[in-house]
Amino acid sequence: MENSLFLGLSDVVASIRPPSSSTDNSPVEVTNLKALGSYNWLEDQAPTIAIPGRPPVWKEQPMPIHLKENLGKPFFDEGIARKCGYPLEPDLLAIEVSQGADPNFKLSEEMIDIVTNRNNLRKLIDFANSGTTNRGKHRADHFRIDAQLAPNGRTMVLTRYETQASCRQQNEQFIGFDHIFERMCTEELPTIHAANSDGRTTYLRPVGYHRIVRYDLLGMRFLVRSRVDAMLSGPSKPHAERSTEIDINDLSRALEQATLESGSATLPQLQATGVQYVNFGELVPQDLFMDIKLAHKGNVNWGNVYPQYFLSQTPNLKVATRTAVQRKNFVTQLDTYDQNSLKTEHEKQSQQFQSLVAVLKEMRRTLQTYGSSSQPLAFVWLQKGDMKAYRIQEKGEYLSDEGLEKF
């Protein structure tokens, strides 16, 4: 797989070392958090998303929970698996539609420094802390992350790089007990009945739910897309219980009435990407989102779990204890965490996020020096040593020129 990471690359232009431990005492906290957009991928022949979408609802079950292993294949990355030519374009489409009612919103005025998905940040944390012992038992993987510079000279757009071989491998392997537990403990979203351009009814099943948030961290402004596992079923505030139930009922009726019209489903500036959308879902309050993790015998690898939780700014985390009994697997305990209960873990791992920001700043300086809006760079790390920056000779399909100009 290492050789495939170098496809389409030419010469090395720079090397980046893992940063040394920082003496900066700046508080590692997220400020100015705002959700800018969200969507579900839909199972369809053409790349289609539902905006604003909705995550599946968590459903309580009595313990122990038997984890059934015959629940199908995993869905690794919806944008890649659906051969979406521009994997970041759905994010911009979701933002544009979600913010369409606000005449004062302009993405260019958000002053974004880093555009990325959460997975890229997690990989860069592995590199940034490769010279320390902070990662615990977490095993870092080699990676390649391609970077574009927006015409404003400020915004660095990071695109996850996956080879075709790795995509096939991911789709052929065992789904994993984490995903099995997630499927068993969340309610499947209803199928959307939509009318296509010739008036025939088509059935679209929502799958992964993604949320795009903007926040400030250690002097940089991030635009981060991450997958959300589930949402709590209750309202965000006790006195809103009745209205929330009405909203959910309205949502069910809206699903039955959803339409997908060729004239309005695809925004004109995104026709080259082939991504279309249907209006479906609701704007979910921040405090209802939830991540779900499974820990064998209750041993949580916080070095891996906490960065994922923090970087997505998901407020709730459920950790299930998996126990094997007579070759069968069960969930025997379920613990719920929030930001208050994870304060100690945050203090332990704050240095990792300082190192991450230091690496991102160095990557952007490298991109500003050796790249441009028309010359992306690839950052490659092989599990040890420095991270190398390469010029990309054979350009892939990242974020379109029109997309870059929005920043």
Tab-separated table of C-alpha atoms in Angstrom:
chain	number	residue	atom	x	y	z
A	1	MET	CA	0.000	0.000	0.000
A	2	GLU	CA	2.924	2.354	0.617
A	3	ASN	CA	3.718	2.568	-3.102
A	4	SER	CA	0.123	3.497	-3.914
A	5	LEU	CA	0.427	6.540	-1.663
A	6	PHE	CA	2.911	8.050	-4.123
A	7	LEU	CA	0.804	7.752	-7.278
A	8	GLY	CA	0.818	10.990	-9.262
A	9	LEU	CA	3.490	12.642	-7.103
A	10	SER	CA	6.737	14.208	-8.261
A	11	ASP	CA	9.495	15.700	-6.116
A	12	VAL	CA	9.716	16.326	-2.382
A	13	VAL	CA	9.561	20.043	-1.611
A	14	ALA	CA	9.740	20.019	2.195
A	15	SER	CA	9.917	17.901	5.325
A	16	ILE	CA	8.008	18.532	8.537
A	17	ARG	CA	9.232	17.196	11.865
A	18	PRO	CA	6.958	16.226	14.734
A	19	PRO	CA	6.903	19.258	17.044
A	20	SER	CA	8.639	19.149	20.389
A	21	SER	CA	6.595	19.492	23.554
A	22	SER	CA	5.075	22.936	23.780
A	23	THR	CA	5.449	25.207	26.786
A	24	ASP	CA	2.463	27.244	25.636
A	25	ASN	CA	-0.015	27.612	28.477
A	26	SER	CA	-2.869	28.796	26.260
A	27	PRO	CA	-6.128	27.064	27.197
A	28	VAL	CA	-7.026	24.279	24.793
A	29	GLU	CA	-10.684	25.031	24.312
A	30	VAL	CA	-13.101	25.349	21.443
A	31	THR	CA	-14.888	28.675	21.011
A	32	ASN	CA	-17.334	30.136	18.484
A	33	LEU	CA	-18.827	26.732	17.740
A	34	LYS	CA	-21.524	26.822	15.069
A	35	ALA	CA	-23.113	24.131	12.918
A	36	LEU	CA	-23.130	25.323	9.303
A	37	GLY	CA	-24.691	22.341	7.584
A	38	SER	CA	-25.579	18.651	7.719
A	39	TYR	CA	-26.742	15.866	5.431
A	40	ASN	CA	-27.410	12.167	4.974
A	41	TRP	CA	-26.055	10.165	2.092
A	42	LEU	CA	-28.833	8.341	0.259
A	43	GLU	CA	-28.632	4.972	-1.425
A	44	ASP	CA	-29.109	5.897	-5.074
A	45	GLN	CA	-27.392	5.277	-8.403
A	46	ALA	CA	-26.385	8.939	-8.628
A	47	PRO	CA	-24.573	10.650	-5.712
A	48	THR	CA	-27.482	12.055	-3.702
A	49	ILE	CA	-27.692	13.663	-0.281
A	50	ALA	CA	-30.577	14.731	1.949
A	51	ILE	CA	-30.301	18.197	3.517
A	52	PRO	CA	-30.345	18.899	6.444
A	53	GLY	CA	-30.827	15.193	7.127
A	54	ARG	CA	-31.069	13.575	10.533
A	55	PRO	CA	-29.052	10.990	12.492
A	56	PRO	CA	-30.696	7.786	13.698
A	57	VAL	CA	-32.308	7.945	17.131
A	58	TRP	CA	-30.785	6.082	20.064
A	59	LYS	CA	-33.024	3.377	21.530
A	60	GLU	CA	-32.505	1.931	24.979
A	61	GLN	CA	-32.306	-1.844	25.270
A	62	PRO	CA	-32.153	-4.163	28.285
A	63	MET	CA	-28.770	-5.648	29.183
A	64	PRO	CA	-27.097	-7.828	28.136
A	65	ILE	CA	-27.279	-7.127	24.407
A	66	HIS	CA	-26.259	-9.967	22.091
A	67	LEU	CA	-24.171	-8.562	19.225
A	68	LYS	CA	-25.310	-10.266	16.028
A	69	GLU	CA	-22.548	-10.674	13.460
A	70	ASN	CA	-24.633	-11.005	10.270
A	71	LEU	CA	-25.531	-7.358	9.690
A	72	GLY	CA	-23.898	-6.800	6.308
A	73	LYS	CA	-20.780	-5.044	5.082
A	74	PRO	CA	-19.365	-1.767	6.370
A	75	PHE	CA	-19.747	1.511	4.532
A	76	PHE	CA	-16.289	3.017	4.739
A	77	ASP	CA	-16.581	6.504	3.230
A	78	GLU	CA	-19.811	7.412	1.486
A	79	GLY	CA	-18.273	10.027	-0.798
A	80	ILE	CA	-15.598	7.639	-2.034
A	81	ALA	CA	-17.799	4.537	-2.174
A	82	ARG	CA	-20.298	6.376	-4.349
A	83	LYS	CA	-17.509	7.566	-6.641
A	84	CYS	CA	-18.366	11.177	-5.987
A	85	GLY	CA	-15.825	13.034	-8.099
A	86	TYR	CA	-15.373	15.847	-5.587
A	87	PRO	CA	-15.639	14.429	-2.046
A	88	LEU	CA	-15.832	17.848	-0.343
A	89	GLU	CA	-18.506	19.308	-2.611
A	90	PRO	CA	-21.410	17.752	-0.645
A	91	ASP	CA	-20.205	19.729	2.387
A	92	LEU	CA	-20.393	23.034	0.511
A	93	LEU	CA	-23.764	22.106	-0.943
A	94	ALA	CA	-25.106	21.309	2.535
A	95	ILE	CA	-23.786	24.622	3.887
A	96	GLU	CA	-25.259	26.603	1.010
A	97	VAL	CA	-28.702	25.020	1.363
A	98	SER	CA	-28.710	25.079	5.182
A	99	GLN	CA	-27.655	28.738	5.346
A	100	GLY	CA	-29.801	29.798	2.402
A	101	ALA	CA	-32.392	31.451	4.638
A	102	ASP	CA	-29.794	33.774	6.186
A	103	PRO	CA	-29.131	36.670	3.774
A	104	ASN	CA	-26.172	37.805	5.878
A	105	PHE	CA	-24.254	34.534	5.682
A	106	LYS	CA	-21.208	34.420	3.419
A	107	LEU	CA	-18.713	31.599	3.697
A	108	SER	CA	-15.955	33.958	2.545
A	109	GLU	CA	-16.544	36.095	5.646
A	110	GLU	CA	-16.072	33.163	8.015
A	111	MET	CA	-12.272	33.494	7.693
A	112	ILE	CA	-11.693	29.737	7.685
A	113	ASP	CA	-8.110	28.505	8.130
A	114	ILE	CA	-8.559	24.727	7.821
A	115	VAL	CA	-11.201	22.781	5.879
A	116	THR	CA	-11.119	19.066	6.577
A	117	ASN	CA	-12.891	15.985	7.779
A	118	ARG	CA	-12.260	14.649	11.272
A	119	ASN	CA	-10.308	11.642	10.025
A	120	ASN	CA	-7.539	13.830	8.590
A	121	LEU	CA	-7.097	15.575	11.930
A	122	ARG	CA	-6.878	12.269	13.758
A	123	LYS	CA	-4.152	11.072	11.381
A	124	LEU	CA	-2.225	14.307	11.818
A	125	ILE	CA	-2.449	13.943	15.601
A	126	ASP	CA	-0.755	10.556	15.230
A	127	PHE	CA	2.109	12.178	13.354
A	128	ALA	CA	2.298	15.242	15.593
A	129	ASN	CA	2.686	13.063	18.668
A	130	SER	CA	4.751	10.259	17.135
A	131	GLY	CA	7.770	11.307	19.172
A	132	THR	CA	5.914	11.109	22.487
A	133	THR	CA	4.222	8.453	24.591
A	134	ASN	CA	0.868	10.242	24.676
A	135	ARG	CA	-0.842	7.890	22.222
A	136	GLY	CA	-0.926	4.937	24.583
A	137	LYS	CA	-1.628	1.648	22.792
A	138	HIS	CA	-3.026	3.342	19.694
A	139	ARG	CA	-1.258	2.148	16.543
A	140	ALA	CA	-0.752	4.889	13.978
A	141	ASP	CA	-1.228	4.170	10.271
A	142	HIS	CA	0.694	5.654	7.382
A	143	PHE	CA	-1.250	8.192	5.380
A	144	ARG	CA	-1.378	10.676	2.547
A	145	ILE	CA	-3.389	13.879	2.825
A	146	ASP	CA	-3.702	16.150	-0.211
A	147	ALA	CA	-3.862	19.903	0.397
A	148	GLN	CA	-5.192	22.783	-1.691
A	149	LEU	CA	-4.767	26.487	-1.052
A	150	ALA	CA	-7.796	28.678	-1.675
A	151	PRO	CA	-7.283	31.818	-3.808
A	152	ASN	CA	-7.479	33.909	-0.623
A	153	GLY	CA	-4.052	32.517	0.346
A	154	ARG	CA	-5.327	31.663	3.819
A	155	THR	CA	-7.640	28.671	3.664
A	156	MET	CA	-6.037	25.219	3.443
A	157	VAL	CA	-8.374	22.477	2.220
A	158	LEU	CA	-7.404	18.921	3.198
A	159	THR	CA	-8.711	15.929	1.248
A	160	ARG	CA	-8.558	12.370	2.450
A	161	TYR	CA	-6.607	10.145	0.055
A	162	GLU	CA	-7.775	6.574	-0.427
A	163	THR	CA	-6.561	4.077	-2.989
A	164	GLN	CA	-9.021	1.879	-4.873
A	165	ALA	CA	-7.408	-1.172	-3.286
A	166	SER	CA	-8.000	0.131	0.234
A	167	CYS	CA	-11.641	0.931	-0.600
A	168	ARG	CA	-12.216	-2.617	-1.839
A	169	GLN	CA	-10.492	-4.065	1.209
A	170	GLN	CA	-12.615	-2.005	3.587
A	171	ASN	CA	-15.848	-3.105	1.922
A	172	GLU	CA	-14.911	-6.786	2.027
A	173	GLN	CA	-13.925	-7.047	5.663
A	174	PHE	CA	-15.992	-7.811	8.776
A	175	ILE	CA	-18.225	-4.889	9.660
A	176	GLY	CA	-16.858	-4.680	13.218
A	177	PHE	CA	-18.647	-4.926	16.552
A	178	ASP	CA	-18.742	-1.127	16.894
A	179	HIS	CA	-20.960	-0.824	13.819
A	180	ILE	CA	-23.015	-3.854	14.824
A	181	PHE	CA	-23.760	-2.267	18.195
A	182	GLU	CA	-24.555	1.049	16.529
A	183	ARG	CA	-27.044	-0.588	14.169
A	184	MET	CA	-28.711	-2.592	16.917
A	185	CYS	CA	-29.131	0.354	19.296
A	186	THR	CA	-30.374	3.007	16.886
A	187	GLU	CA	-33.635	3.269	14.993
A	188	GLU	CA	-33.276	2.938	11.240
A	189	LEU	CA	-34.342	6.077	9.413
A	190	PRO	CA	-37.452	5.693	7.247
A	191	THR	CA	-37.114	5.402	3.496
A	192	ILE	CA	-37.795	8.588	1.542
A	193	HIS	CA	-40.470	8.298	-1.147
A	194	ALA	CA	-39.364	10.700	-3.850
A	195	ALA	CA	-40.645	11.490	-7.332
A	196	ASN	CA	-37.980	11.587	-10.032
A	197	SER	CA	-37.976	13.796	-13.128
A	198	ASP	CA	-40.351	11.558	-15.100
A	199	GLY	CA	-42.867	11.350	-12.255
A	200	ARG	CA	-42.041	7.840	-11.122
A	201	THR	CA	-41.589	7.137	-7.422
A	202	THR	CA	-38.118	6.202	-6.254
A	203	TYR	CA	-37.157	4.997	-2.808
A	204	LEU	CA	-34.109	6.528	-1.145
A	205	ARG	CA	-32.702	5.081	2.078
A	206	PRO	CA	-30.704	7.479	4.292
A	207	VAL	CA	-27.413	6.074	5.567
A	208	GLY	CA	-24.507	8.013	7.108
A	209	TYR	CA	-25.294	11.375	8.718
A	210	HIS	CA	-22.619	14.070	8.504
A	211	ARG	CA	-22.386	17.419	10.243
A	212	ILE	CA	-20.182	20.389	9.310
A	213	VAL	CA	-19.185	22.680	12.170
A	214	ARG	CA	-17.089	25.810	12.438
A	215	TYR	CA	-15.026	26.538	15.530
A	216	ASP	CA	-11.899	28.272	16.791
A	217	LEU	CA	-9.068	26.331	18.430
A	218	LEU	CA	-5.686	27.734	19.494
A	219	GLY	CA	-5.769	30.644	17.084
A	220	MET	CA	-7.046	28.763	14.036
A	221	ARG	CA	-10.562	28.603	12.625
A	222	PHE	CA	-11.676	25.150	11.530
A	223	LEU	CA	-14.420	23.869	9.250
A	224	VAL	CA	-14.752	20.196	10.170
A	225	ARG	CA	-17.034	17.527	8.793
A	226	SER	CA	-17.616	14.413	10.853
A	227	ARG	CA	-20.021	11.531	10.951
A	228	VAL	CA	-22.502	11.524	13.843
A	229	ASP	CA	-23.531	8.106	15.134
A	230	ALA	CA	-26.879	8.945	16.711
A	231	MET	CA	-29.048	11.461	18.500
A	232	LEU	CA	-30.839	11.265	21.823
A	233	SER	CA	-34.566	10.768	21.502
A	234	GLY	CA	-35.582	13.362	24.076
A	235	PRO	CA	-35.890	17.118	23.561
A	236	SER	CA	-32.989	19.413	24.324
A	237	LYS	CA	-34.972	21.096	27.116
A	238	PRO	CA	-37.651	19.468	29.340
A	239	HIS	CA	-40.323	22.105	28.638
A	240	ALA	CA	-39.980	21.520	24.891
A	241	GLU	CA	-41.076	17.873	25.049
A	242	ARG	CA	-44.453	18.366	23.457
A	243	SER	CA	-43.244	20.546	20.600
A	244	THR	CA	-40.418	18.125	19.868
A	245	GLU	CA	-42.876	15.257	19.467
A	246	ILE	CA	-44.881	17.368	17.044
A	247	ASP	CA	-41.732	18.160	15.077
A	248	ILE	CA	-40.898	14.474	14.770
A	249	ASN	CA	-44.405	13.690	13.557
A	250	ASP	CA	-44.153	16.525	11.056
A	251	LEU	CA	-40.863	15.041	9.901
A	252	SER	CA	-42.513	11.676	9.250
A	253	ARG	CA	-45.188	13.347	7.150
A	254	ALA	CA	-42.562	15.374	5.315
A	255	LEU	CA	-40.760	12.160	4.399
A	256	GLU	CA	-43.845	10.874	2.634
A	257	GLN	CA	-44.191	14.129	0.698
A	258	ALA	CA	-40.535	14.553	-0.259
A	259	THR	CA	-39.870	15.229	-3.928
A	260	LEU	CA	-36.734	15.295	-6.001
A	261	GLU	CA	-37.219	17.597	-8.963
A	262	SER	CA	-34.562	17.814	-11.658
A	263	GLY	CA	-34.947	21.567	-11.905
A	264	SER	CA	-34.220	22.333	-8.265
A	265	ALA	CA	-32.455	19.284	-6.855
A	266	THR	CA	-29.005	20.114	-8.174
A	267	LEU	CA	-27.538	23.576	-7.713
A	268	PRO	CA	-26.207	25.005	-11.026
A	269	GLN	CA	-22.699	25.615	-9.715
A	270	LEU	CA	-22.365	21.955	-8.695
A	271	GLN	CA	-23.526	20.288	-11.909
A	272	ALA	CA	-19.976	19.237	-12.764
A	273	THR	CA	-19.798	17.181	-9.551
A	274	GLY	CA	-22.981	15.248	-10.224
A	275	VAL	CA	-24.210	15.631	-6.630
A	276	GLN	CA	-27.944	16.164	-6.241
A	277	TYR	CA	-30.009	16.683	-3.109
A	278	VAL	CA	-33.491	16.326	-1.678
A	279	ASN	CA	-34.906	18.409	1.171
A	280	PHE	CA	-35.402	16.057	4.104
A	281	GLY	CA	-34.801	16.149	7.834
A	282	GLU	CA	-34.570	18.765	10.531
A	283	LEU	CA	-32.008	20.946	12.257
A	284	VAL	CA	-31.045	18.959	15.362
A	285	PRO	CA	-30.118	20.811	18.589
A	286	GLN	CA	-26.429	20.570	19.460
A	287	ASP	CA	-26.966	18.865	22.823
A	288	LEU	CA	-28.732	15.839	21.290
A	289	PHE	CA	-25.814	14.540	19.194
A	290	MET	CA	-24.001	11.424	20.343
A	291	ASP	CA	-20.986	9.280	19.494
A	292	ILE	CA	-21.030	5.539	20.208
A	293	LYS	CA	-17.987	3.439	21.072
A	294	LEU	CA	-17.440	-0.186	22.019
A	295	ALA	CA	-14.674	-1.212	24.430
A	296	HIS	CA	-13.551	-4.824	24.828
A	297	LYS	CA	-13.838	-5.717	28.520
A	298	GLY	CA	-14.353	-2.026	29.238
A	299	ASN	CA	-10.801	-1.035	28.272
A	300	VAL	CA	-11.305	2.313	26.544
A	301	ASN	CA	-8.413	3.540	24.402
A	302	TRP	CA	-8.869	7.189	25.301
A	303	GLY	CA	-5.831	8.144	23.229
A	304	ASN	CA	-7.923	7.319	20.172
A	305	VAL	CA	-11.467	7.909	21.420
A	306	TYR	CA	-11.073	11.319	23.045
A	307	PRO	CA	-9.519	13.175	20.058
A	308	GLN	CA	-12.357	11.908	17.867
A	309	TYR	CA	-14.888	13.120	20.427
A	310	PHE	CA	-13.215	16.508	20.921
A	311	LEU	CA	-12.509	17.347	17.272
A	312	SER	CA	-16.108	16.740	16.215
A	313	GLN	CA	-17.507	18.643	19.211
A	314	THR	CA	-20.107	15.955	19.760
A	315	PRO	CA	-21.491	16.628	23.253
A	316	ASN	CA	-22.437	13.079	24.305
A	317	LEU	CA	-20.464	9.838	24.263
A	318	LYS	CA	-21.766	6.364	25.050
A	319	VAL	CA	-19.187	3.646	25.690
A	320	ALA	CA	-20.366	0.045	25.757
A	321	THR	CA	-18.430	-2.796	27.384
A	322	ARG	CA	-18.124	-5.847	25.121
A	323	THR	CA	-17.715	-9.261	26.733
A	324	ALA	CA	-17.231	-12.618	24.987
A	325	VAL	CA	-19.070	-15.602	26.481
A	326	GLN	CA	-18.892	-19.022	24.835
A	327	ARG	CA	-17.842	-17.528	21.484
A	328	LYS	CA	-20.701	-15.053	21.545
A	329	ASN	CA	-20.309	-11.338	22.135
A	330	PHE	CA	-22.475	-9.260	24.444
A	331	VAL	CA	-22.698	-5.687	25.679
A	332	THR	CA	-22.808	-5.960	29.460
A	333	GLN	CA	-22.411	-2.331	30.556
A	334	LEU	CA	-23.116	1.104	29.114
A	335	ASP	CA	-21.498	4.333	30.348
A	336	THR	CA	-22.389	7.864	29.270
A	337	TYR	CA	-19.885	10.737	29.189
A	338	ASP	CA	-20.038	14.447	28.493
A	339	GLN	CA	-17.566	17.328	28.559
A	340	ASN	CA	-17.773	17.693	32.343
A	341	SER	CA	-17.060	14.029	33.058
A	342	LEU	CA	-14.148	14.064	30.582
A	343	LYS	CA	-12.354	17.117	31.985
A	344	THR	CA	-9.516	15.012	33.399
A	345	GLU	CA	-9.018	13.257	30.062
A	346	HIS	CA	-9.006	16.616	28.302
A	347	GLU	CA	-6.239	17.898	30.576
A	348	LYS	CA	-4.178	14.769	29.878
A	349	GLN	CA	-4.469	15.178	26.109
A	350	SER	CA	-4.327	18.964	25.706
A	351	GLN	CA	-0.714	18.791	24.536
A	352	GLN	CA	-1.779	16.657	21.565
A	353	PHE	CA	-4.049	19.371	20.234
A	354	GLN	CA	-1.341	22.010	20.633
A	355	SER	CA	0.965	19.777	18.588
A	356	LEU	CA	-1.763	19.264	15.986
A	357	VAL	CA	-2.227	23.009	15.495
A	358	ALA	CA	1.548	23.475	15.240
A	359	VAL	CA	1.667	20.872	12.448
A	360	LEU	CA	-1.264	22.454	10.608
A	361	LYS	CA	0.411	25.859	10.699
A	362	GLU	CA	3.612	24.364	9.286
A	363	MET	CA	1.658	22.545	6.573
A	364	ARG	CA	-0.015	25.777	5.547
A	365	ARG	CA	3.304	27.636	5.439
A	366	THR	CA	4.670	24.863	3.222
A	367	LEU	CA	1.628	25.051	0.956
A	368	GLN	CA	1.871	28.840	0.719
A	369	THR	CA	5.563	28.561	-0.198
A	370	TYR	CA	5.567	25.637	-2.638
A	371	GLY	CA	1.937	25.336	-3.738
A	372	SER	CA	-0.897	27.538	-4.923
A	373	SER	CA	-4.594	27.391	-5.721
A	374	SER	CA	-3.635	25.536	-8.906
A	375	GLN	CA	-0.774	23.466	-7.424
A	376	PRO	CA	-1.857	21.145	-4.586
A	377	LEU	CA	0.635	19.341	-2.380
A	378	ALA	CA	0.509	15.863	-0.870
A	379	PHE	CA	1.631	15.291	2.718
A	380	VAL	CA	2.813	11.717	3.259
A	381	TRP	CA	3.841	10.008	6.501
A	382	LEU	CA	5.065	6.405	6.762
A	383	GLN	CA	4.491	5.809	10.502
A	384	LYS	CA	7.882	7.138	11.600
A	385	GLY	CA	10.219	10.049	10.999
A	386	ASP	CA	9.282	13.258	9.216
A	387	MET	CA	6.223	13.961	7.121
A	388	LYS	CA	7.152	14.741	3.508
A	389	ALA	CA	5.452	17.278	1.249
A	390	TYR	CA	5.294	16.374	-2.460
A	391	ARG	CA	4.167	18.263	-5.515
A	392	ILE	CA	1.177	16.585	-7.121
A	393	GLN	CA	1.872	16.043	-10.798
A	394	GLU	CA	-1.282	14.122	-11.701
A	395	LYS	CA	-4.093	16.002	-10.023
A	396	GLY	CA	-7.069	14.160	-8.654
A	397	GLU	CA	-10.532	15.558	-8.104
A	398	TYR	CA	-10.503	17.467	-4.855
A	399	LEU	CA	-12.481	20.647	-4.326
A	400	SER	CA	-13.428	22.377	-7.574
A	401	ASP	CA	-12.122	25.828	-8.478
A	402	GLU	CA	-15.620	27.178	-7.863
A	403	GLY	CA	-15.593	25.568	-4.433
A	404	LEU	CA	-12.210	27.040	-3.530
A	405	GLU	CA	-13.380	30.494	-4.539
A	406	LYS	CA	-16.185	30.356	-1.964
A	407	PHE	CA	-13.615	30.840	0.800
